[in-house]
Short mmCIF file of C-alpha atoms in Angstrom, two decimals:
data_model
loop_
_atom_site.label_atom_id
_atom_site.label_comp_id
_atom_site.label_asym_id
_atom_site.label_seq_id
_atom_site.Cartn_x
_atom_site.Cartn_y
_atom_site.Cartn_z
CA MET A 1 23.09 12.36 -23.11
CA LYS A 2 20.76 10.78 -24.67
CA GLU A 3 17.57 12.70 -24.83
CA ILE A 4 15.67 9.43 -23.17
CA VAL A 5 17.89 9.52 -20.66
CA ARG A 6 17.87 12.81 -19.40
CA LYS A 7 14.61 13.10 -19.25
CA ILE A 8 14.60 9.18 -17.31
CA ILE A 9 17.03 11.52 -14.78
CA SER A 10 14.36 14.65 -14.83
CA ILE A 11 11.51 12.86 -14.31
CA SER A 12 12.51 11.02 -11.43
CA GLY A 13 15.27 12.34 -9.93
CA ARG A 14 17.75 9.74 -9.42
CA ASN A 15 20.81 9.17 -11.53
CA PRO A 16 21.04 6.08 -13.18
CA PHE A 17 24.95 6.07 -13.78
CA LEU A 18 25.32 5.38 -9.61
CA CYS A 19 24.20 1.89 -10.40
CA TYR A 20 26.66 -0.58 -9.97
CA GLN A 21 24.66 -3.65 -11.21
CA CYS A 22 24.88 -5.13 -7.97
CA GLY A 23 21.57 -6.79 -9.21
CA LEU A 24 19.71 -6.54 -5.85
CA CYS A 25 17.00 -5.39 -7.82
CA SER A 26 16.23 -8.57 -9.53
CA ALA A 27 16.46 -10.65 -6.78
CA VAL A 28 14.08 -8.82 -5.07
CA CYS A 29 11.61 -8.01 -7.68
CA PRO A 30 8.07 -10.03 -7.10
CA VAL A 31 7.76 -10.06 -11.00
CA VAL A 32 10.97 -10.29 -12.73
CA GLU A 33 10.07 -13.73 -13.93
CA TYR A 34 7.87 -12.22 -16.29
CA MET A 35 9.77 -9.39 -17.48
CA ASP A 36 11.87 -9.40 -20.58
CA THR A 37 15.04 -7.47 -19.39
CA PRO A 38 15.42 -7.72 -15.77
CA PRO A 39 15.45 -4.46 -13.59
CA HIS A 40 18.98 -3.96 -12.99
CA LYS A 41 19.73 -4.51 -17.35
CA VAL A 42 17.31 -2.04 -17.49
CA VAL A 43 19.11 0.26 -15.26
CA LYS A 44 22.73 -0.62 -17.05
CA LEU A 45 20.65 0.14 -20.52
CA ILE A 46 19.80 3.33 -19.21
CA GLN A 47 23.04 4.44 -18.97
CA LEU A 48 23.67 3.11 -21.88
CA GLY A 49 20.77 5.05 -23.71
CA GLY A 50 21.06 3.06 -26.72
CA GLU A 51 17.83 1.93 -29.02
CA GLU A 52 17.30 -0.84 -27.21
CA LEU A 53 15.65 1.43 -24.33
CA LYS A 54 12.33 1.62 -26.96
CA ARG A 55 11.87 -1.91 -26.68
CA ILE A 56 11.50 -2.52 -23.05
CA LYS A 57 8.50 -3.92 -21.53
CA SER A 58 9.54 -5.03 -18.31
CA ILE A 59 8.45 -0.86 -17.53
CA TRP A 60 4.74 -2.26 -17.69
CA TYR A 61 4.88 -5.48 -15.02
CA CYS A 62 6.56 -3.36 -12.43
CA ILE A 63 4.01 -2.65 -9.68
CA SER A 64 6.03 0.13 -7.92
CA CYS A 65 5.93 -2.32 -4.66
CA MET A 66 9.36 -0.68 -3.50
CA ALA A 67 11.03 -3.38 -2.95
CA CYS A 68 14.12 -2.61 -5.21
CA VAL A 69 13.52 1.39 -4.01
CA ASP A 70 13.86 0.37 -0.62
CA ARG A 71 16.21 -2.14 -0.81
CA CYS A 72 19.26 -0.32 -3.64
CA PRO A 73 22.89 0.02 -2.14
CA ARG A 74 22.99 2.92 -4.37
CA ASN A 75 20.28 5.33 -3.87
CA VAL A 76 19.33 4.75 -7.61
CA GLY A 77 15.94 3.33 -7.10
CA PRO A 78 15.15 1.25 -10.17
CA GLY A 79 11.27 1.30 -9.72
CA ILE A 80 11.18 5.19 -9.35
CA LEU A 81 12.93 5.22 -12.88
CA PHE A 82 10.52 2.71 -14.41
CA GLU A 83 8.03 5.25 -13.35
CA ALA A 84 9.88 7.99 -15.39
CA PHE A 85 9.85 5.83 -18.01
CA ARG A 86 6.73 4.74 -18.42
CA LEU A 87 5.49 8.37 -17.63
CA LEU A 88 7.39 9.09 -21.36
CA THR A 89 4.50 7.16 -23.01
CA LEU A 90 1.85 8.01 -20.99
CA ARG A 91 2.27 11.59 -20.77
CA ARG A 92 2.16 11.39 -24.76
CA GLY A 93 -1.26 11.00 -23.96
CA ILE A 94 -0.97 6.97 -25.14
CA ASP A 95 -2.83 4.83 -23.12
CA LYS A 96 -1.08 1.80 -22.54
CA VAL A 97 -4.74 -0.56 -21.32
CA ASP A 98 -7.68 0.07 -22.42
CA LEU A 99 -9.88 0.17 -19.20
CA GLY A 100 -12.55 -0.14 -21.26
CA THR A 101 -11.90 -3.43 -22.33
CA LEU A 102 -11.03 -5.12 -18.77
CA GLU A 103 -13.81 -7.84 -18.27
CA ASN A 104 -13.28 -8.03 -14.34
CA ILE A 105 -13.60 -4.32 -13.84
CA ASP A 106 -16.76 -3.92 -11.89
CA LYS A 107 -15.92 -6.79 -9.36
CA VAL A 108 -12.48 -5.81 -8.11
CA PRO A 109 -11.90 -3.64 -5.69
CA THR A 110 -11.80 -0.04 -6.11
CA ILE A 111 -7.91 0.56 -5.53
CA ALA A 112 -7.48 -1.93 -8.42
CA VAL A 113 -9.00 0.14 -10.90
CA VAL A 114 -7.47 3.38 -9.86
CA ALA A 115 -4.01 2.03 -9.10
CA LEU A 116 -4.42 0.49 -12.86
CA ALA A 117 -5.36 3.68 -13.81
CA ARG A 118 -2.61 5.81 -12.28
CA LYS A 119 0.37 4.09 -13.67
CA THR A 120 -1.03 2.69 -17.53
CA THR A 121 -3.26 5.46 -18.31
CA GLY A 122 -2.03 9.27 -19.44
CA MET B 1 8.80 1.32 18.52
CA ASN B 2 6.81 4.54 20.12
CA TYR B 3 3.23 3.11 19.78
CA LEU B 4 0.19 5.43 20.07
CA SER B 5 -2.31 5.30 22.68
CA SER B 6 -4.63 8.15 22.49
CA LEU B 7 -8.11 7.08 21.79
CA LYS B 8 -10.23 9.18 19.71
CA TYR B 9 -9.18 9.37 15.75
CA LEU B 10 -10.83 10.24 12.87
CA TYR B 11 -11.70 7.76 10.14
CA TYR B 12 -10.91 8.34 6.50
CA PRO B 13 -12.40 5.49 4.69
CA GLY B 14 -11.69 5.72 1.26
CA CYS B 15 -13.31 4.06 -1.57
CA THR B 16 -12.41 0.26 -1.20
CA ILE B 17 -13.64 0.32 1.66
CA LYS B 18 -17.17 2.16 1.29
CA ARG B 19 -17.96 -0.32 -2.38
CA ASP B 20 -15.94 -3.59 -1.80
CA ALA B 21 -14.49 -4.38 1.85
CA LEU B 22 -18.30 -3.48 4.05
CA GLU B 23 -17.24 -6.67 6.31
CA TYR B 24 -13.40 -5.44 7.01
CA GLU B 25 -14.70 -1.85 8.13
CA GLU B 26 -17.67 -3.41 10.38
CA LYS B 27 -16.21 -5.78 12.35
CA SER B 28 -13.12 -3.05 12.59
CA LEU B 29 -15.66 -0.60 13.61
CA LEU B 30 -17.27 -3.14 16.21
CA LEU B 31 -13.44 -3.84 17.45
CA LEU B 32 -12.53 -0.06 18.08
CA ARG B 33 -15.99 0.66 19.72
CA LYS B 34 -15.56 -2.30 22.21
CA MET B 35 -12.03 -0.72 23.09
CA GLY B 36 -13.24 2.75 23.97
CA ILE B 37 -11.69 3.82 20.73
CA GLU B 38 -13.71 6.98 18.94
CA LEU B 39 -14.08 7.20 15.85
CA LYS B 40 -15.41 10.30 13.96
CA GLU B 41 -15.76 9.73 10.10
CA LEU B 42 -14.60 12.48 7.75
CA GLU B 43 -17.61 14.72 6.29
CA SER B 44 -15.84 14.97 2.99
CA TRP B 45 -13.03 13.00 1.93
CA TYR B 46 -11.57 12.47 -1.47
CA CYS B 47 -10.09 9.95 -3.53
CA CYS B 48 -6.41 9.00 -2.23
CA GLY B 49 -5.26 7.68 -5.84
CA ALA B 50 -4.24 4.57 -4.13
CA LEU B 51 -0.91 5.19 -5.88
CA PRO B 52 1.63 7.97 -5.28
CA SER B 53 3.48 8.64 -8.21
CA LEU B 54 6.83 8.24 -8.10
CA ALA B 55 8.05 11.35 -10.59
CA ILE B 56 9.54 14.12 -8.57
CA ASP B 57 6.95 16.79 -10.80
CA ASP B 58 3.88 15.30 -10.48
CA ILE B 59 2.35 17.62 -8.18
CA MET B 60 -1.73 17.12 -9.47
CA SER B 61 -1.54 13.45 -8.42
CA TYR B 62 -1.03 14.98 -4.29
CA VAL B 63 -3.95 17.15 -5.08
CA GLY B 64 -7.15 14.39 -3.84
CA GLY B 65 -5.03 13.40 -0.92
CA THR B 66 -4.09 16.78 0.67
CA ARG B 67 -7.40 17.88 0.12
CA THR B 68 -8.41 15.19 2.20
CA LEU B 69 -5.90 16.08 5.00
CA ILE B 70 -7.08 19.42 4.63
CA GLU B 71 -10.52 18.27 6.02
CA ALA B 72 -8.99 16.49 8.95
CA GLN B 73 -6.68 19.46 9.79
CA LYS B 74 -9.68 21.52 10.41
CA LEU B 75 -11.93 19.33 12.45
CA ILE B 76 -8.23 18.58 14.62
CA ARG B 77 -8.44 21.84 15.00
CA ARG B 78 -11.81 22.28 17.02
CA GLY B 79 -11.99 18.79 18.23
CA ASP B 80 -9.55 16.69 20.39
CA PHE B 81 -8.75 13.76 17.72
CA ASN B 82 -4.80 12.72 18.02
CA GLY B 83 -4.85 11.79 14.63
CA LEU B 84 -6.45 9.98 11.36
CA LEU B 85 -6.90 6.89 10.81
CA THR B 86 -7.10 4.33 8.06
CA LEU B 87 -8.14 0.80 7.42
CA CYS B 88 -6.82 0.44 3.90
CA PRO B 89 -3.28 0.16 3.85
CA MET B 90 -3.23 2.14 0.71
CA CYS B 91 -4.93 5.13 1.52
CA TYR B 92 -2.55 5.46 4.44
CA ASN B 93 0.19 4.82 2.47
CA VAL B 94 -0.52 7.31 -0.30
CA LEU B 95 -1.25 10.07 2.40
CA LYS B 96 1.82 8.85 5.30
CA ARG B 97 4.05 9.57 1.40
CA ILE B 98 2.09 12.89 0.59
CA ASN B 99 2.87 14.57 4.08
CA LEU B 100 6.60 13.13 3.80
CA VAL B 101 6.82 14.52 0.47
CA LEU B 102 5.80 18.47 1.03
CA GLU B 103 7.47 18.40 4.72
CA ASN B 104 10.61 17.72 2.86
CA ASP B 105 9.55 20.10 -0.19
CA PRO B 106 8.07 23.80 0.51
CA ASP B 107 8.09 24.43 -2.42
CA LYS B 108 5.89 21.47 -3.64
CA LEU B 109 3.51 22.25 -1.13
CA GLU B 110 3.07 26.82 -2.51
CA ILE B 111 2.58 25.18 -5.55
CA LEU B 112 -0.62 23.01 -4.42
CA THR B 113 -1.62 25.44 -1.98
CA GLU B 114 -1.54 28.25 -5.08
CA TYR B 115 -3.70 25.43 -7.66
CA MET B 116 -5.95 24.17 -5.34
CA GLU B 117 -7.69 27.36 -3.98
CA GLU B 118 -9.01 25.50 -0.70
CA GLU B 119 -9.81 27.41 1.84
CA GLU B 120 -7.14 27.00 3.94
CA ARG B 121 -3.68 26.06 3.26
CA TYR B 122 -2.43 23.02 4.41
CA GLY B 123 -0.03 23.35 7.64
CA LEU B 124 1.19 19.63 7.57
CA GLY B 125 1.82 17.60 10.41
CA VAL B 126 -1.67 15.27 10.30
CA ASN B 127 -1.15 11.90 12.16
CA VAL B 128 -1.94 9.54 9.80
CA VAL B 129 -2.39 6.10 10.86
CA HIS B 130 -3.24 2.63 10.68
CA ILE B 131 -6.08 0.65 12.63
CA VAL B 132 -3.37 -1.59 12.43
CA GLU B 133 -1.22 1.13 14.99
CA VAL B 134 -3.65 2.00 16.66
CA LEU B 135 -4.66 -1.79 17.92
CA ALA B 136 -0.82 -2.55 18.80
CA GLY B 137 -0.75 0.61 20.37
CA ASN B 138 -4.10 -0.11 23.18
CA ILE B 139 -3.19 -4.28 23.40
CA ASP B 140 -3.93 -3.47 27.41
CA ARG B 141 -7.54 -2.97 26.51
CA LEU B 142 -7.85 -5.55 23.95
CA LYS B 143 -6.80 -7.58 26.86
CA GLU B 144 -8.93 -7.00 29.00
CA ILE B 145 -12.48 -7.04 26.95
CA ALA B 146 -10.57 -10.67 25.00
CA THR B 147 -12.84 -13.25 26.76
CA GLU B 148 -12.72 -16.32 23.92
CA LYS B 149 -9.88 -18.30 23.39
CA LEU B 150 -8.77 -18.87 20.03
CA THR B 151 -6.93 -22.72 20.48
CA GLU B 152 -7.78 -23.90 17.05
CA PHE B 153 -6.47 -20.74 15.33
CA LYS B 154 -2.71 -21.20 13.87
CA VAL B 155 -2.41 -18.56 12.59
CA ALA B 156 0.33 -16.76 9.08
CA VAL B 157 -0.25 -12.87 8.95
CA TYR B 158 0.22 -11.15 5.74
CA TYR B 159 1.58 -8.00 5.69
CA GLY B 160 1.75 -7.48 2.02
CA CYS B 161 3.30 -4.67 0.51
CA THR B 162 1.92 -0.83 1.64
CA LEU B 163 2.45 -0.92 4.93
CA LEU B 164 6.11 -0.92 5.08
CA ARG B 165 7.19 0.46 2.33
CA PRO B 166 8.76 2.88 1.22
CA LYS B 167 10.61 2.80 4.81
CA GLU B 168 9.94 5.83 5.75
CA ILE B 169 6.08 5.37 5.92
CA ALA B 170 6.47 2.16 7.46
CA ILE B 171 4.62 1.11 10.38
CA ASP B 172 7.49 -1.06 11.67
CA ASP B 173 11.02 -2.90 10.82
CA PRO B 174 9.94 -3.52 6.73
CA GLU B 175 12.40 -6.13 6.50
CA ASN B 176 11.14 -8.30 9.69
CA PRO B 177 7.69 -6.91 10.85
CA GLU B 178 6.84 -8.31 13.98
CA ILE B 179 3.59 -5.75 14.94
CA ILE B 180 0.92 -7.81 14.44
CA GLU B 181 2.51 -10.69 15.29
CA ASN B 182 2.88 -9.35 18.90
CA LEU B 183 -0.28 -8.39 19.15
CA LEU B 184 -1.48 -11.72 18.08
CA THR B 185 0.62 -13.62 20.85
CA SER B 186 -0.20 -11.51 23.81
CA LEU B 187 -3.49 -12.64 23.14
CA GLU B 188 -2.27 -16.43 23.24
CA VAL B 189 -3.01 -16.64 19.96
CA ALA B 190 -0.72 -19.21 18.32
CA ILE B 191 2.02 -17.41 15.23
CA VAL B 192 2.70 -19.41 12.21
CA ASP B 193 6.22 -17.75 10.89
CA TYR B 194 6.80 -17.91 7.11
CA PRO B 195 9.32 -16.34 4.67
CA PHE B 196 6.56 -14.55 2.49
CA LYS B 197 4.64 -12.17 4.88
CA THR B 198 5.45 -8.99 3.02
CA GLU B 199 5.74 -10.36 -0.61
CA CYS B 200 3.74 -8.31 -2.93
CA CYS B 201 0.52 -10.33 -3.93
CA GLY B 202 0.90 -8.80 -7.50
CA SER B 203 -1.66 -5.87 -6.66
CA TYR B 204 -3.68 -4.48 -9.23
CA HIS B 205 -1.68 -7.44 -11.91
CA ILE B 206 -5.70 -8.95 -11.45
CA LEU B 207 -7.31 -6.49 -13.62
CA THR B 208 -4.63 -7.36 -16.75
CA ASN B 209 -2.39 -10.41 -16.04
CA ARG B 210 -3.97 -12.17 -13.40
CA ASN B 211 -1.78 -15.59 -13.60
CA ILE B 212 0.95 -13.43 -11.76
CA VAL B 213 -1.85 -12.74 -8.84
CA VAL B 214 -2.30 -16.40 -9.24
CA ASP B 215 1.90 -17.91 -8.92
CA ARG B 216 2.61 -15.28 -6.31
CA VAL B 217 -0.13 -15.53 -4.08
CA LYS B 218 0.32 -19.60 -4.17
CA ARG B 219 3.83 -18.95 -3.65
CA ILE B 220 2.85 -17.06 -0.39
CA VAL B 221 -0.31 -19.35 1.04
CA SER B 222 1.53 -22.86 -0.19
CA SER B 223 4.63 -21.78 2.47
CA ALA B 224 2.20 -20.97 5.27
CA LEU B 225 -0.19 -24.51 4.71
CA ARG B 226 3.55 -25.93 4.56
CA ARG B 227 4.31 -24.19 8.15
CA GLY B 228 0.85 -25.12 9.55
CA ALA B 229 -1.08 -22.30 9.43
CA ASN B 230 -5.28 -22.67 8.68
CA ILE B 231 -5.92 -19.24 8.89
CA ILE B 232 -4.17 -16.56 7.32
CA THR B 233 -4.86 -12.77 8.13
CA VAL B 234 -4.42 -10.25 5.95
CA VAL B 235 -5.59 -6.16 5.95
CA CYS B 236 -5.64 -4.50 2.41
CA PRO B 237 -8.69 -5.37 0.66
CA LEU B 238 -6.72 -6.30 -2.27
CA CYS B 239 -4.71 -8.28 -0.98
CA MET B 240 -7.68 -10.24 0.31
CA TYR B 241 -9.37 -9.83 -3.43
CA ASN B 242 -6.25 -11.44 -4.53
CA LEU B 243 -5.43 -14.14 -1.91
CA LYS B 244 -9.14 -15.14 -2.35
CA GLN B 245 -8.74 -16.59 -5.71
CA VAL B 246 -6.50 -19.38 -4.42
CA VAL B 247 -7.94 -19.98 -0.61
CA LYS B 248 -11.46 -20.85 -1.38
CA GLU B 249 -14.38 -21.56 0.85
CA GLY B 250 -13.84 -24.78 2.31
CA ASN B 251 -9.95 -25.31 2.07
CA LYS B 252 -7.69 -26.08 4.66
CA LEU B 253 -5.93 -22.96 5.28
CA ARG B 254 -8.70 -19.68 5.54
CA ALA B 255 -8.07 -15.97 4.68
CA MET B 256 -9.47 -13.42 7.47
CA TYR B 257 -8.97 -9.99 7.94
CA LEU B 258 -7.09 -9.00 11.18
CA SER B 259 -9.90 -7.10 12.83
CA GLU B 260 -12.03 -10.42 12.25
CA LEU B 261 -10.08 -12.82 13.86
CA LEU B 262 -10.02 -10.11 17.06
CA VAL B 263 -14.02 -9.59 16.99
CA HIS B 264 -13.51 -13.70 17.16
CA LEU B 265 -11.47 -13.23 20.37
CA VAL B 266 -13.54 -9.99 22.05
CA GLY B 267 -17.12 -12.66 21.43
CA ASP B 268 -18.94 -10.29 18.66
CA ARG B 269 -21.81 -8.78 20.90
#
């Protein structure tokens, strides 16, 4: 198994190989239309473990709304795999968003800032 | 569903209520006081973290929430409190999920306890409740004080995500929640049903991809409007902020916190 796939499994505690590609996750995802790769396809790419994985941007659009996790009939929980995927970057100390550059940071409710920081900075 | 009916709760405000949603707090506290429900605010509390980590090895992210639960535990032991009440659904969600994780995984609780060096360990079992559950559980008290009629209101209820997902901590059926509709119907408020009441508003994308939030909210709001709503009621300060990107003053549709709507029913003195 590829190292990246092994790590995603160990951080998420979920098994991507159980996915049978029903596409329910992509159907219920509120941000699927902004993603370069829909959630069910990301899971497929994780199964295949190819180089393409590194180019996926979809994981940064996921907002952990749990819509796909709750409904996944195979208990794969794509949103949880996405979190593990994000952490592979964040745990190397690489921030995806520079909080200092956000214009409306002092206007939005604090929970938005905390949530964004939790999901996109290391 | 077995609703709660005790009348004395500890209160955990969290960061956003105290900074961005003071009117939500004011109306909620007024409403509960009028219902004869007593609240005691925690003397010290910590940021819950807003969204819990979904990784199984991210125990650090539970520290803030667990410290708050320990504060509550100390007070519950001394006083006659039935639980820890939250107004913010994200606080509710995080504290409930920490409880769930620690109950199911004693090893994590051990690691956390060792790490935190708190004066006492978390003994699990602090009952975290959201204000909606308390309102629904005490509907008779609300009925007693609801003197006004809101005949002109046609209300679309917007739940958002965090009171309903993950389903293990949902306050009602996550696919078809009716707890707020039932509450309002029993107070003779007209309800409008529409299909997007549990759809995500776009959440923290407001900071980085505002267009996503605007698209999402337009879909939710236009559906409510098409069905004849003139009020959309929410319980989350972030949902409220995001809805207001589209719903402006003077529009046919008004966005209103549930607590404010109910204060209209009971009169505000």
